[in-house]
Amino acid sequence: MIQFTGVAFGGLIMRPMTDEEIIRFFEMAIAGGQIFVYYQPQYNHSTGRIVGAEGLMRWRHPEFGLQYPVNFIPILEKYGLIHRADLFVFEQICRFQSNCPPSVRIPISFNVSRHDLFGHDYVKELEAIRKKYDVPVKYLHAEITESSAIGGIDLFIKAITQFHEAGYLVAMDDFGSGYSSLSVLKDLPVDILKFDLQFLAGEGLGGRGGIILNSAIQMAKWLETQVLAEGVETIEQADFLKSVGCNYVQGYLYSKPIPEEEMSRLLSTVDSEKISR
Ligand code: C2E
Ligand code: CA
Ligand code: CA
């Protein structure tokens, strides 16, 4: 892991934690409310309405400041702690949903790590939490990444089947950024494909990337799979997505991930709608 020199900020040492610190402080962080969820809204840009949000894990260490998933999630995965972290995040999302007035509730997605599925009856564990908070399953969407299916597609087919049997919609995260998209798409019966525009990385939409994206969106439609573009940062990207019929979007152009209180305020002031096929 890259180590940055600490920057002093109001007496705090703002720097990513080392692997050793992540492991040592993890339980304390869960117990002390240092780990929490930010919510990034998802919109239908042809109506301007909010259709959902993604729950994203954050860790604010009292000494080292805000930590981002890119620094600590791989370590939690490596040392067998991600399962505990993901259940905690799911519980926070369920708590948020149970406090949210039913008239303004929208589906919230949670990220599933492939490590969650190994050696755990994960859907059963989620179900116990969901029922405790009495949240209707239609307000919770699972996100799995296609790269995590490499080397063990059977585990994913089983997990998706279990999610579907329990009533969850399943989204495939980062679709197109792995190297086996077509076969993964053939074998995994997901409900939503999330395209990350970062795959275009620097290249405009007029080149090969735009053609591939357009074709992949049309293919998803023939498969009656909903599509959502994430990482949308510019008006040009938004216009392109509109022109190829991809209505559901998530990205800095619309909103950065926001704290829980801000998300509650947003929901009480804007119109929402359901994602429809
Ligand atoms: P992801 O699931 O692909 O989440 C989207 C990431 O893109 C988030 O980063 C989000 O803040 C960022 N993002 C959103 N809009 C834009 C944009 O317009 N431009 C750019 N450049 N980035 C944008 P974040 O929150 O740092 O999370 C990074 C990754 O960490 C996530 O990628 C996900 O794989 C993982 N992660 C986050 N929360 C959890 C969690 O609760 N459990 C697990 N297992 N993984 C998580
Ligand atoms: Ca995700
Ligand atoms: Ca993603």
Short mmCIF file of C-alpha atoms in Angstrom, two decimals, residues 23-232:
data_model
loop_
_atom_site.label_atom_id
_atom_site.label_comp_id
_atom_site.label_asym_id
_atom_site.label_seq_id
_atom_site.Cartn_x
_atom_site.Cartn_y
_atom_site.Cartn_z
CA ILE A 23 -6.65 -4.27 11.42
CA ARG A 24 -5.92 -3.02 14.93
CA PHE A 25 -8.53 -0.23 14.98
CA PHE A 26 -11.31 -1.92 13.00
CA GLU A 27 -13.44 -3.33 15.85
CA MET A 28 -13.04 -0.14 17.84
CA ALA A 29 -14.13 1.85 14.80
CA ILE A 30 -17.32 -0.20 14.40
CA ALA A 31 -18.16 0.07 18.09
CA GLY A 32 -17.33 3.79 18.22
CA GLY A 33 -19.37 4.93 15.22
CA GLN A 34 -16.27 5.78 13.15
CA ILE A 35 -17.51 3.56 10.32
CA PHE A 36 -20.69 4.83 8.65
CA VAL A 37 -22.47 5.11 5.34
CA TYR A 38 -22.57 7.89 2.77
CA TYR A 39 -25.35 7.84 0.19
CA GLN A 40 -24.96 8.72 -3.46
CA PRO A 41 -28.30 9.52 -5.16
CA GLN A 42 -29.24 7.95 -8.49
CA TYR A 43 -31.50 9.86 -10.88
CA ASN A 44 -33.64 9.42 -13.94
CA HIS A 45 -32.20 12.31 -15.91
CA SER A 46 -35.09 12.47 -18.33
CA THR A 47 -37.54 13.27 -15.50
CA GLY A 48 -35.09 14.74 -12.97
CA ARG A 49 -36.48 12.43 -10.29
CA ILE A 50 -34.47 10.44 -7.80
CA VAL A 51 -34.76 6.65 -8.30
CA GLY A 52 -32.41 5.25 -5.66
CA ALA A 53 -29.09 5.65 -3.90
CA GLU A 54 -25.95 3.63 -3.28
CA GLY A 55 -24.65 3.12 0.25
CA LEU A 56 -20.87 3.64 0.42
CA MET A 57 -18.71 2.83 3.42
CA ARG A 58 -16.66 5.55 5.10
CA TRP A 59 -14.30 5.50 8.07
CA ARG A 60 -13.47 8.66 9.98
CA HIS A 61 -10.57 7.99 12.31
CA PRO A 62 -10.25 10.57 15.12
CA GLU A 63 -6.53 10.97 14.52
CA PHE A 64 -5.99 10.11 10.86
CA GLY A 65 -9.13 11.69 9.39
CA LEU A 66 -11.51 10.44 6.69
CA GLN A 67 -10.42 7.16 5.13
CA TYR A 68 -11.64 6.05 1.69
CA PRO A 69 -12.66 2.50 0.72
CA VAL A 70 -9.85 2.21 -1.84
CA ASN A 71 -7.40 2.26 1.09
CA PHE A 72 -9.10 0.08 3.64
CA ILE A 73 -11.51 -2.31 1.85
CA PRO A 74 -8.77 -4.44 0.21
CA ILE A 75 -7.18 -4.81 3.66
CA LEU A 76 -10.48 -5.78 5.28
CA GLU A 77 -10.90 -8.33 2.49
CA LYS A 78 -7.39 -9.66 2.88
CA TYR A 79 -7.71 -10.17 6.62
CA GLY A 80 -11.23 -11.61 6.68
CA LEU A 81 -12.91 -8.51 8.15
CA ILE A 82 -15.04 -7.43 5.18
CA HIS A 83 -17.91 -9.76 6.07
CA ARG A 84 -18.33 -8.04 9.44
CA ALA A 85 -18.00 -4.60 7.81
CA ASP A 86 -20.55 -5.34 5.08
CA LEU A 87 -23.11 -6.69 7.55
CA PHE A 88 -22.60 -3.54 9.61
CA VAL A 89 -23.14 -1.31 6.55
CA PHE A 90 -26.25 -3.30 5.60
CA GLU A 91 -27.61 -2.83 9.12
CA GLN A 92 -26.99 0.94 8.91
CA ILE A 93 -28.87 1.05 5.60
CA CYS A 94 -31.78 -0.93 7.10
CA ARG A 95 -31.87 1.42 10.07
CA PHE A 96 -31.89 4.41 7.71
CA GLN A 97 -34.76 2.86 5.72
CA SER A 98 -36.77 2.04 8.83
CA ASN A 99 -36.51 5.69 9.97
CA CYS A 100 -37.41 6.99 6.53
CA PRO A 101 -41.12 7.85 6.10
CA PRO A 102 -42.57 5.21 3.69
CA SER A 103 -43.91 7.95 1.40
CA VAL A 104 -40.38 9.10 0.48
CA ARG A 105 -38.48 5.80 0.63
CA ILE A 106 -36.33 4.82 -2.36
CA PRO A 107 -34.31 1.63 -2.96
CA ILE A 108 -30.78 1.71 -1.57
CA SER A 109 -28.02 -0.48 -3.02
CA PHE A 110 -25.42 -2.20 -0.89
CA ASN A 111 -22.11 -3.61 -2.11
CA VAL A 112 -21.43 -7.32 -1.81
CA SER A 113 -17.83 -8.48 -1.71
CA ARG A 114 -17.05 -11.93 -3.05
CA HIS A 115 -15.58 -12.70 0.38
CA ASP A 116 -19.06 -12.22 1.88
CA LEU A 117 -20.25 -15.24 -0.06
CA PHE A 118 -17.47 -17.68 0.83
CA GLY A 119 -18.29 -19.82 3.85
CA HIS A 120 -21.30 -17.73 4.87
CA ASP A 121 -25.01 -18.09 4.33
CA TYR A 122 -24.92 -14.43 3.43
CA VAL A 123 -28.47 -13.89 2.16
CA LYS A 124 -29.81 -15.57 5.30
CA GLU A 125 -27.69 -13.24 7.45
CA LEU A 126 -28.96 -10.18 5.55
CA GLU A 127 -32.52 -11.40 5.85
CA ALA A 128 -32.25 -11.63 9.64
CA ILE A 129 -31.13 -7.98 9.75
CA ARG A 130 -33.73 -6.78 7.25
CA LYS A 131 -36.53 -8.46 9.18
CA LYS A 132 -35.30 -7.00 12.45
CA TYR A 133 -35.77 -3.51 10.94
CA ASP A 134 -38.91 -4.51 9.07
CA VAL A 135 -37.76 -3.01 5.75
CA PRO A 136 -39.61 -4.25 2.63
CA VAL A 137 -37.11 -6.08 0.40
CA LYS A 138 -37.93 -3.91 -2.62
CA TYR A 139 -36.04 -1.07 -0.90
CA LEU A 140 -32.73 -2.95 -0.89
CA HIS A 141 -30.71 -3.79 -4.01
CA ALA A 142 -27.58 -5.96 -4.00
CA GLU A 143 -24.53 -4.91 -6.08
CA ILE A 144 -21.98 -7.51 -7.09
CA THR A 145 -18.95 -6.92 -9.29
CA GLU A 146 -18.25 -9.00 -12.33
CA SER A 147 -14.54 -9.23 -11.54
CA SER A 148 -15.48 -11.00 -8.33
CA ALA A 149 -17.14 -13.74 -10.38
CA ILE A 150 -13.86 -14.70 -12.04
CA GLY A 151 -12.74 -18.11 -10.88
CA GLY A 152 -16.02 -19.04 -9.26
CA ILE A 153 -19.12 -18.31 -11.29
CA ASP A 154 -21.12 -21.06 -9.55
CA LEU A 155 -20.93 -19.24 -6.24
CA PHE A 156 -22.41 -16.17 -7.90
CA ILE A 157 -25.19 -18.00 -9.68
CA LYS A 158 -26.13 -19.53 -6.33
CA ALA A 159 -25.99 -16.16 -4.55
CA ILE A 160 -28.06 -14.40 -7.23
CA THR A 161 -30.63 -17.19 -7.05
CA GLN A 162 -30.80 -16.82 -3.28
CA PHE A 163 -31.11 -13.03 -3.56
CA HIS A 164 -33.93 -13.46 -6.09
CA GLU A 165 -35.71 -16.06 -3.96
CA ALA A 166 -35.64 -13.61 -1.05
CA GLY A 167 -36.99 -10.85 -3.36
CA TYR A 168 -33.88 -8.65 -3.86
CA LEU A 169 -33.01 -7.08 -7.20
CA VAL A 170 -29.36 -7.64 -8.12
CA ALA A 171 -27.15 -5.18 -10.00
CA MET A 172 -23.87 -6.04 -11.67
CA ASP A 173 -21.41 -3.34 -10.67
CA ASP A 174 -18.61 -2.03 -12.91
CA PHE A 175 -19.97 -3.89 -15.91
CA GLY A 176 -17.52 -3.76 -18.77
CA SER A 177 -14.41 -3.11 -16.73
CA GLY A 178 -13.58 -6.79 -16.26
CA TYR A 179 -12.31 -9.09 -18.96
CA SER A 180 -15.12 -11.59 -19.26
CA SER A 181 -18.20 -9.41 -19.52
CA LEU A 182 -19.97 -11.36 -22.21
CA SER A 183 -19.77 -14.76 -20.55
CA VAL A 184 -20.53 -13.26 -17.15
CA LEU A 185 -23.58 -11.58 -18.64
CA LYS A 186 -24.70 -14.82 -20.26
CA ASP A 187 -24.41 -16.80 -17.04
CA LEU A 188 -25.46 -14.33 -14.34
CA PRO A 189 -29.15 -13.40 -14.42
CA VAL A 190 -28.83 -9.89 -12.99
CA ASP A 191 -31.62 -7.29 -13.06
CA ILE A 192 -29.54 -4.12 -13.48
CA LEU A 193 -26.23 -3.46 -15.24
CA LYS A 194 -24.13 -0.61 -13.89
CA PHE A 195 -21.71 0.85 -16.43
CA ASP A 196 -18.85 2.81 -14.97
CA LEU A 197 -17.95 5.66 -17.33
CA GLN A 198 -14.42 5.61 -15.94
CA PHE A 199 -13.84 2.83 -18.45
CA LEU A 200 -13.70 5.55 -21.09
CA ALA A 201 -10.78 7.06 -19.13
CA GLY A 202 -9.84 10.24 -20.94
CA GLU A 203 -11.20 9.12 -24.30
CA GLY A 204 -14.20 11.08 -25.61
CA LEU A 205 -17.53 9.45 -26.36
CA GLY A 206 -17.01 9.79 -30.11
CA GLY A 207 -14.41 7.02 -30.24
CA ARG A 208 -14.51 3.25 -29.85
CA GLY A 209 -15.56 3.54 -26.19
CA GLY A 210 -18.76 5.39 -27.11
CA ILE A 211 -19.66 2.83 -29.78
CA ILE A 212 -19.09 -0.05 -27.37
CA LEU A 213 -21.08 1.65 -24.63
CA ASN A 214 -23.98 2.37 -26.97
CA SER A 215 -24.03 -1.26 -28.20
CA ALA A 216 -23.79 -2.65 -24.67
CA ILE A 217 -26.74 -0.50 -23.58
CA GLN A 218 -28.84 -1.74 -26.51
CA MET A 219 -27.83 -5.33 -25.74
CA ALA A 220 -28.92 -4.90 -22.11
CA LYS A 221 -32.27 -3.62 -23.31
CA TRP A 222 -32.80 -6.66 -25.54
CA LEU A 223 -32.04 -8.76 -22.48
CA GLU A 224 -34.69 -6.71 -20.62
CA THR A 225 -32.03 -5.69 -18.14
CA GLN A 226 -32.16 -2.19 -16.69
CA VAL A 227 -29.04 -0.05 -17.17
CA LEU A 228 -27.56 2.63 -14.93
CA ALA A 229 -24.46 4.66 -15.78
CA GLU A 230 -22.21 5.68 -12.90
CA GLY A 231 -19.25 7.99 -12.71
CA VAL A 232 -21.13 10.58 -14.81
#
